[in-house]
PDB file of C-alpha atoms in Angstrom:
ATOM      1  CA  MET A   1      76.232 104.209 114.005  1.00  0.00           C
ATOM      2  CA  CYS A   2      76.815 100.452 114.248  1.00  0.00           C
ATOM      3  CA  GLU A   3      75.029  99.907 110.947  1.00  0.00           C
ATOM      4  CA  ARG A   4      77.285 102.404 109.180  1.00  0.00           C
ATOM      5  CA  LEU A   5      80.396 100.844 110.721  1.00  0.00           C
ATOM      6  CA  SER A   6      79.230  97.421 109.548  1.00  0.00           C
ATOM      7  CA  GLU A   7      78.951  98.767 106.002  1.00  0.00           C
ATOM      8  CA  ILE A   8      82.531 100.007 106.241  1.00  0.00           C
ATOM      9  CA  ASP A   9      83.665  96.631 107.586  1.00  0.00           C
ATOM     10  CA  PHE A  10      82.219  94.924 104.514  1.00  0.00           C
ATOM     11  CA  LEU A  11      84.048  97.366 102.231  1.00  0.00           C
ATOM     12  CA  TYR A  12      87.288  96.622 104.054  1.00  0.00           C
ATOM     13  CA  TYR A  13      86.928  92.855 103.843  1.00  0.00           C
ATOM     14  CA  ASP A  14      85.778  92.958 100.203  1.00  0.00           C
ATOM     15  CA  GLU A  15      88.888  94.892  99.126  1.00  0.00           C
ATOM     16  CA  PRO A  16      90.859  92.564  96.829  1.00  0.00           C
ATOM     17  CA  GLU A  17      94.221  94.179  97.612  1.00  0.00           C
ATOM     18  CA  PRO A  18      95.840  94.189 101.041  1.00  0.00           C
ATOM     19  CA  ILE A  19      94.939  97.418 102.818  1.00  0.00           C
ATOM     20  CA  GLU A  20      98.509  97.654 104.090  1.00  0.00           C
ATOM     21  CA  ASP A  21      99.716  98.365 100.546  1.00  0.00           C
ATOM     22  CA  HIS A  22      97.419 101.385 100.357  1.00  0.00           C
ATOM     23  CA  LEU A  23      98.465 102.543 103.809  1.00  0.00           C
ATOM     24  CA  TRP A  24     102.187 102.360 103.048  1.00  0.00           C
ATOM     25  CA  ALA A  25     101.684 104.118  99.715  1.00  0.00           C
ATOM     26  CA  PHE A  26      99.834 106.923 101.510  1.00  0.00           C
ATOM     27  CA  ILE A  27     102.585 107.199 104.125  1.00  0.00           C
ATOM     28  CA  GLU A  28     105.291 107.319 101.467  1.00  0.00           C
ATOM     29  CA  ARG A  29     103.426 110.056  99.555  1.00  0.00           C
ATOM     30  CA  SER A  30     102.777 112.040 102.736  1.00  0.00           C
ATOM     31  CA  VAL A  31     106.013 111.514 104.645  1.00  0.00           C
ATOM     32  CA  ASP A  32     106.824 115.236 104.643  1.00  0.00           C
ATOM     33  CA  ASP A  33     103.384 116.096 106.028  1.00  0.00           C
ATOM     34  CA  ILE A  34     103.271 113.506 108.820  1.00  0.00           C
ATOM     35  CA  HIS A  35     104.515 114.737 112.190  1.00  0.00           C
ATOM     36  CA  LEU A  36     104.496 112.678 115.365  1.00  0.00           C
ATOM     37  CA  HIS A  37     104.478 114.638 118.588  1.00  0.00           C
TER      38      HIS A  37
END
């Protein structure tokens, strides 16, 4: 499990664009489907 998570960490840190941009874009596209309880 730790090995797989390490692979994901490397993918995250190698991403040239800020991950926040992708997150906000996802939220904006999905705003009608996101429900906080």
